[in-house]
Amino acid sequence: GSGIEAAAREARRRALRRTALRCHADAILIAHTKNDLLENIIIRVLRGAGPAGLSPIQAKNGIIIRPLLNLTRGAILDYLDARGLTHQTDSTNNDDRHLRNKVRRHIIPILDQRFPDWAQNLQRAAETQRLVASHLKDQAQEIISGAQHRPDGALVIPNLSSHHRIVQEETIFCAINSLQQRAEPAFQPDQRQRKIAAPRRATIRKAIETRKTTQLPGGTLAFTDGGAVISPTKSPNFEEGYALLAERDGVPTVITHEGG
């Protein structure tokens, strides 16, 4: 149900985590460069991401470490050439059907030519967005901590309208993400996970403006007098979709059956 690039990325992530578990590794080192970081920011700008989405890739996220983020792709290739070391280039890097390749091959060369300082300015702006996102998330979590959890799983947030619009938006966004994560099983290295669709901020923003009941990925948003109620999407029928935890070659493995 996802594009080939996203599917390949998920397959790589599972393979790396499987290997880390088998080898009792403390960390997984990923070769993202400064170019990847900048491309990621541009792609998210084009897709209309919020402050969190515009934050730069982090050098460390759990056991994932990216030690090359301060180095450009060109610097790494120069290093290899100077030492006579070979490398491989993925043939799909030249396929303009993928947005990242369009950005890399067409947009960035224009930026390099017309705006010499664009890279450091964009990275500085992304760091500002990271700080904004962190502040908004802290405010949202504080509001959510005072919410009421109903027996049916719904989250009742009183007095939401007393806060600034952007804080309301972030609170609803975080609340729905929280409900989705609560409904998902814990990650297993071999698990073929169902993709969690993120609620679109534009939809949340329109719902806040109109105060109309809105269906979002992971839940239904309804408004009360000054507050909001977020009801989670019902869990799937496990007679048709279930998972069993087994062991294969000493590695915990999830065996899934998706019905049909």
Short mmCIF file of N, CA and C in Angstrom, two decimals, residues 126-223:
data_model
loop_
_atom_site.label_atom_id
_atom_site.label_comp_id
_atom_site.label_asym_id
_atom_site.label_seq_id
_atom_site.Cartn_x
_atom_site.Cartn_y
_atom_site.Cartn_z
N ALA A 126 15.53 25.46 9.96
CA ALA A 126 15.02 24.17 10.43
C ALA A 126 15.28 24.00 11.92
N GLU A 127 16.42 24.47 12.39
CA GLU A 127 16.72 24.38 13.82
C GLU A 127 15.76 25.24 14.63
N THR A 128 15.40 26.41 14.09
CA THR A 128 14.40 27.25 14.74
C THR A 128 13.06 26.53 14.82
N GLN A 129 12.68 25.85 13.74
CA GLN A 129 11.43 25.09 13.73
C GLN A 129 11.47 23.95 14.75
N ARG A 130 12.64 23.37 14.95
CA ARG A 130 12.76 22.30 15.95
C ARG A 130 12.46 22.84 17.34
N LEU A 131 12.98 24.03 17.64
CA LEU A 131 12.71 24.64 18.95
C LEU A 131 11.24 25.01 19.10
N VAL A 132 10.65 25.55 18.02
CA VAL A 132 9.22 25.88 18.04
C VAL A 132 8.39 24.62 18.27
N ALA A 133 8.74 23.55 17.53
CA ALA A 133 8.00 22.29 17.64
C ALA A 133 8.09 21.73 19.06
N SER A 134 9.28 21.82 19.66
CA SER A 134 9.47 21.31 21.02
C SER A 134 8.61 22.09 22.02
N HIS A 135 8.56 23.42 21.86
CA HIS A 135 7.75 24.24 22.76
C HIS A 135 6.26 23.93 22.60
N LEU A 136 5.80 23.82 21.35
CA LEU A 136 4.39 23.52 21.10
C LEU A 136 4.02 22.15 21.65
N LYS A 137 4.91 21.19 21.47
CA LYS A 137 4.63 19.84 21.96
C LYS A 137 4.53 19.82 23.48
N ASP A 138 5.41 20.56 24.15
CA ASP A 138 5.35 20.63 25.62
C ASP A 138 4.01 21.21 26.07
N GLN A 139 3.56 22.26 25.39
CA GLN A 139 2.26 22.86 25.74
C GLN A 139 1.12 21.88 25.49
N ALA A 140 1.20 21.19 24.34
CA ALA A 140 0.14 20.23 24.00
C ALA A 140 0.09 19.09 25.01
N GLN A 141 1.23 18.58 25.40
CA GLN A 141 1.27 17.47 26.35
C GLN A 141 0.74 17.89 27.72
N GLU A 142 0.99 19.13 28.09
CA GLU A 142 0.48 19.63 29.37
C GLU A 142 -1.06 19.67 29.34
N ILE A 143 -1.62 20.10 28.21
CA ILE A 143 -3.08 20.14 28.06
C ILE A 143 -3.65 18.73 28.06
N ILE A 144 -2.99 17.82 27.32
CA ILE A 144 -3.46 16.43 27.24
C ILE A 144 -3.41 15.74 28.60
N SER A 145 -2.40 16.11 29.40
CA SER A 145 -2.28 15.48 30.73
C SER A 145 -3.48 15.79 31.62
N GLY A 146 -4.20 16.89 31.32
CA GLY A 146 -5.38 17.23 32.10
C GLY A 146 -6.67 16.77 31.47
N ALA A 147 -6.56 16.00 30.37
CA ALA A 147 -7.75 15.51 29.67
C ALA A 147 -8.35 14.31 30.40
N GLN A 148 -9.61 14.05 30.09
CA GLN A 148 -10.33 12.92 30.69
C GLN A 148 -10.34 11.75 29.72
N HIS A 149 -9.99 10.56 30.21
CA HIS A 149 -10.03 9.34 29.40
C HIS A 149 -11.33 8.61 29.69
N ARG A 150 -12.21 8.52 28.70
CA ARG A 150 -13.48 7.84 28.88
C ARG A 150 -13.31 6.33 28.73
N PRO A 151 -14.21 5.52 29.31
CA PRO A 151 -14.12 4.05 29.20
C PRO A 151 -14.10 3.55 27.76
N ASP A 152 -14.71 4.30 26.82
CA ASP A 152 -14.72 3.86 25.42
C ASP A 152 -13.44 4.22 24.69
N GLY A 153 -12.46 4.77 25.41
CA GLY A 153 -11.18 5.10 24.80
C GLY A 153 -11.08 6.51 24.30
N ALA A 154 -12.19 7.25 24.34
CA ALA A 154 -12.18 8.63 23.86
C ALA A 154 -11.44 9.54 24.83
N LEU A 155 -10.88 10.61 24.28
CA LEU A 155 -10.15 11.59 25.06
C LEU A 155 -10.94 12.90 25.05
N VAL A 156 -11.30 13.38 26.24
CA VAL A 156 -12.09 14.61 26.37
C VAL A 156 -11.15 15.72 26.84
N ILE A 157 -11.00 16.76 26.01
CA ILE A 157 -10.09 17.86 26.32
C ILE A 157 -10.93 19.11 26.60
N PRO A 158 -11.07 19.50 27.87
CA PRO A 158 -11.89 20.68 28.19
C PRO A 158 -11.14 21.98 27.91
N ASN A 159 -11.90 23.04 27.67
CA ASN A 159 -11.34 24.39 27.52
C ASN A 159 -10.27 24.51 26.44
N LEU A 160 -10.34 23.67 25.43
CA LEU A 160 -9.32 23.72 24.38
C LEU A 160 -9.35 25.05 23.64
N SER A 161 -10.54 25.61 23.43
CA SER A 161 -10.67 26.84 22.65
C SER A 161 -10.08 28.06 23.35
N SER A 162 -9.73 27.92 24.63
CA SER A 162 -9.12 29.05 25.34
C SER A 162 -7.65 29.24 24.97
N HIS A 163 -7.10 28.28 24.27
CA HIS A 163 -5.70 28.36 23.87
C HIS A 163 -5.57 28.91 22.45
N HIS A 164 -4.37 29.33 22.09
CA HIS A 164 -4.10 29.85 20.75
C HIS A 164 -4.37 28.76 19.71
N ARG A 165 -4.75 29.18 18.51
CA ARG A 165 -5.11 28.23 17.45
C ARG A 165 -4.00 27.20 17.19
N ILE A 166 -2.76 27.66 17.14
CA ILE A 166 -1.67 26.73 16.82
C ILE A 166 -1.47 25.73 17.95
N VAL A 167 -1.75 26.14 19.20
CA VAL A 167 -1.66 25.22 20.33
C VAL A 167 -2.81 24.21 20.27
N GLN A 168 -4.00 24.67 19.88
CA GLN A 168 -5.13 23.74 19.70
C GLN A 168 -4.78 22.69 18.64
N GLU A 169 -4.23 23.16 17.54
CA GLU A 169 -3.86 22.27 16.44
C GLU A 169 -2.85 21.22 16.89
N GLU A 170 -1.82 21.66 17.60
CA GLU A 170 -0.78 20.74 18.06
C GLU A 170 -1.34 19.75 19.08
N THR A 171 -2.24 20.23 19.94
CA THR A 171 -2.83 19.35 20.95
C THR A 171 -3.64 18.24 20.30
N ILE A 172 -4.46 18.58 19.32
CA ILE A 172 -5.26 17.56 18.62
C ILE A 172 -4.34 16.60 17.87
N PHE A 173 -3.33 17.14 17.22
CA PHE A 173 -2.38 16.32 16.47
C PHE A 173 -1.70 15.30 17.40
N CYS A 174 -1.21 15.78 18.55
CA CYS A 174 -0.52 14.90 19.50
C CYS A 174 -1.48 13.89 20.13
N ALA A 175 -2.71 14.33 20.40
CA ALA A 175 -3.69 13.44 21.02
C ALA A 175 -4.04 12.28 20.10
N ILE A 176 -4.22 12.56 18.81
CA ILE A 176 -4.56 11.50 17.86
C ILE A 176 -3.37 10.55 17.69
N ASN A 177 -2.17 11.11 17.61
CA ASN A 177 -0.98 10.25 17.53
C ASN A 177 -0.88 9.33 18.73
N SER A 178 -1.20 9.87 19.91
CA SER A 178 -1.16 9.08 21.14
C SER A 178 -2.16 7.94 21.09
N LEU A 179 -3.37 8.21 20.60
CA LEU A 179 -4.39 7.17 20.50
C LEU A 179 -3.97 6.10 19.49
N GLN A 180 -3.36 6.51 18.39
CA GLN A 180 -2.90 5.56 17.38
C GLN A 180 -1.82 4.64 17.93
N GLN A 181 -0.85 5.23 18.61
CA GLN A 181 0.26 4.45 19.15
C GLN A 181 -0.22 3.48 20.22
N ARG A 182 -1.23 3.89 20.99
CA ARG A 182 -1.77 3.01 22.02
C ARG A 182 -2.45 1.80 21.40
N ALA A 183 -3.02 2.00 20.20
CA ALA A 183 -3.74 0.93 19.53
C ALA A 183 -2.82 -0.01 18.77
N GLU A 184 -1.57 0.42 18.50
CA GLU A 184 -0.65 -0.39 17.71
C GLU A 184 0.13 -1.34 18.60
N PRO A 185 0.45 -2.57 18.14
CA PRO A 185 1.29 -3.48 18.91
C PRO A 185 2.72 -2.98 18.98
N ALA A 186 3.45 -3.44 19.97
CA ALA A 186 4.85 -3.05 20.10
C ALA A 186 5.65 -3.52 18.89
N PHE A 187 6.69 -2.77 18.53
CA PHE A 187 7.50 -3.12 17.36
C PHE A 187 8.26 -4.42 17.58
N GLN A 188 8.25 -5.24 16.54
CA GLN A 188 9.06 -6.45 16.51
C GLN A 188 9.90 -6.41 15.24
N PRO A 189 11.15 -6.89 15.28
CA PRO A 189 12.03 -6.75 14.13
C PRO A 189 11.47 -7.31 12.83
N ASP A 190 10.73 -8.41 12.88
CA ASP A 190 10.24 -9.03 11.66
C ASP A 190 8.79 -8.66 11.33
N GLN A 191 8.24 -7.77 12.13
CA GLN A 191 6.82 -7.48 11.99
C GLN A 191 6.55 -6.64 10.74
N ARG A 192 5.56 -7.06 9.98
CA ARG A 192 5.12 -6.26 8.84
C ARG A 192 4.06 -5.31 9.36
N GLN A 193 4.48 -4.13 9.75
CA GLN A 193 3.58 -3.22 10.46
C GLN A 193 2.60 -2.53 9.51
N ARG A 194 1.40 -2.33 10.02
CA ARG A 194 0.42 -1.54 9.27
C ARG A 194 0.84 -0.08 9.38
N LYS A 195 0.90 0.59 8.24
CA LYS A 195 1.34 1.98 8.22
C LYS A 195 0.34 2.85 8.98
N ILE A 196 0.86 3.66 9.89
CA ILE A 196 0.02 4.58 10.64
C ILE A 196 -0.07 5.88 9.86
N ALA A 197 -1.26 6.24 9.43
CA ALA A 197 -1.45 7.47 8.67
C ALA A 197 -1.48 8.65 9.63
N ALA A 198 -0.65 9.65 9.36
CA ALA A 198 -0.63 10.84 10.22
C ALA A 198 -1.79 11.75 9.86
N PRO A 199 -2.46 12.32 10.87
CA PRO A 199 -3.53 13.27 10.58
C PRO A 199 -2.97 14.49 9.87
N ARG A 200 -3.67 14.97 8.86
CA ARG A 200 -3.22 16.13 8.10
C ARG A 200 -3.51 17.40 8.88
N ARG A 201 -2.49 18.23 9.02
CA ARG A 201 -2.66 19.47 9.78
C ARG A 201 -3.67 20.41 9.12
N ALA A 202 -3.70 20.41 7.79
CA ALA A 202 -4.66 21.28 7.10
C ALA A 202 -6.09 20.89 7.46
N THR A 203 -6.35 19.59 7.60
CA THR A 203 -7.69 19.12 7.97
C THR A 203 -8.02 19.51 9.40
N ILE A 204 -7.03 19.35 10.29
CA ILE A 204 -7.24 19.73 11.70
C ILE A 204 -7.51 21.23 11.80
N ARG A 205 -6.75 22.01 11.03
CA ARG A 205 -6.91 23.47 11.08
C ARG A 205 -8.31 23.88 10.62
N LYS A 206 -8.79 23.25 9.55
CA LYS A 206 -10.13 23.58 9.05
C LYS A 206 -11.20 23.17 10.05
N ALA A 207 -10.98 22.02 10.71
CA ALA A 207 -11.95 21.56 11.71
C ALA A 207 -12.03 22.54 12.87
N ILE A 208 -10.89 23.07 13.29
CA ILE A 208 -10.88 24.05 14.39
C ILE A 208 -11.61 25.32 13.98
N GLU A 209 -11.41 25.73 12.72
CA GLU A 209 -12.06 26.95 12.24
C GLU A 209 -13.58 26.79 12.14
N THR A 210 -14.02 25.64 11.65
CA THR A 210 -15.46 25.42 11.43
C THR A 210 -16.15 24.77 12.62
N ARG A 211 -15.33 24.13 13.51
CA ARG A 211 -15.84 23.41 14.68
C ARG A 211 -16.85 22.34 14.27
N LYS A 212 -16.57 21.69 13.14
CA LYS A 212 -17.41 20.60 12.66
C LYS A 212 -16.76 19.27 13.00
N THR A 213 -17.59 18.26 13.29
CA THR A 213 -17.08 16.91 13.53
C THR A 213 -16.33 16.43 12.29
N THR A 214 -15.12 15.93 12.49
CA THR A 214 -14.24 15.59 11.37
C THR A 214 -13.63 14.22 11.59
N GLN A 215 -13.63 13.40 10.54
CA GLN A 215 -12.97 12.09 10.59
C GLN A 215 -11.51 12.26 10.19
N LEU A 216 -10.62 11.84 11.06
CA LEU A 216 -9.19 11.93 10.81
C LEU A 216 -8.57 10.54 10.86
N PRO A 217 -7.41 10.34 10.24
CA PRO A 217 -6.73 9.05 10.38
C PRO A 217 -6.49 8.75 11.86
N GLY A 218 -7.05 7.67 12.34
CA GLY A 218 -6.84 7.27 13.73
C GLY A 218 -7.92 7.71 14.69
N GLY A 219 -8.87 8.55 14.25
CA GLY A 219 -9.89 8.96 15.20
C GLY A 219 -10.87 9.97 14.62
N THR A 220 -11.90 10.24 15.41
CA THR A 220 -12.92 11.22 15.04
C THR A 220 -12.82 12.40 16.00
N LEU A 221 -12.78 13.59 15.44
CA LEU A 221 -12.67 14.82 16.22
C LEU A 221 -14.03 15.50 16.28
N ALA A 222 -14.54 15.72 17.49
CA ALA A 222 -15.81 16.43 17.68
C ALA A 222 -15.58 17.54 18.70
N PHE A 223 -16.40 18.57 18.62
CA PHE A 223 -16.22 19.73 19.50
C PHE A 223 -17.40 19.85 20.46
#
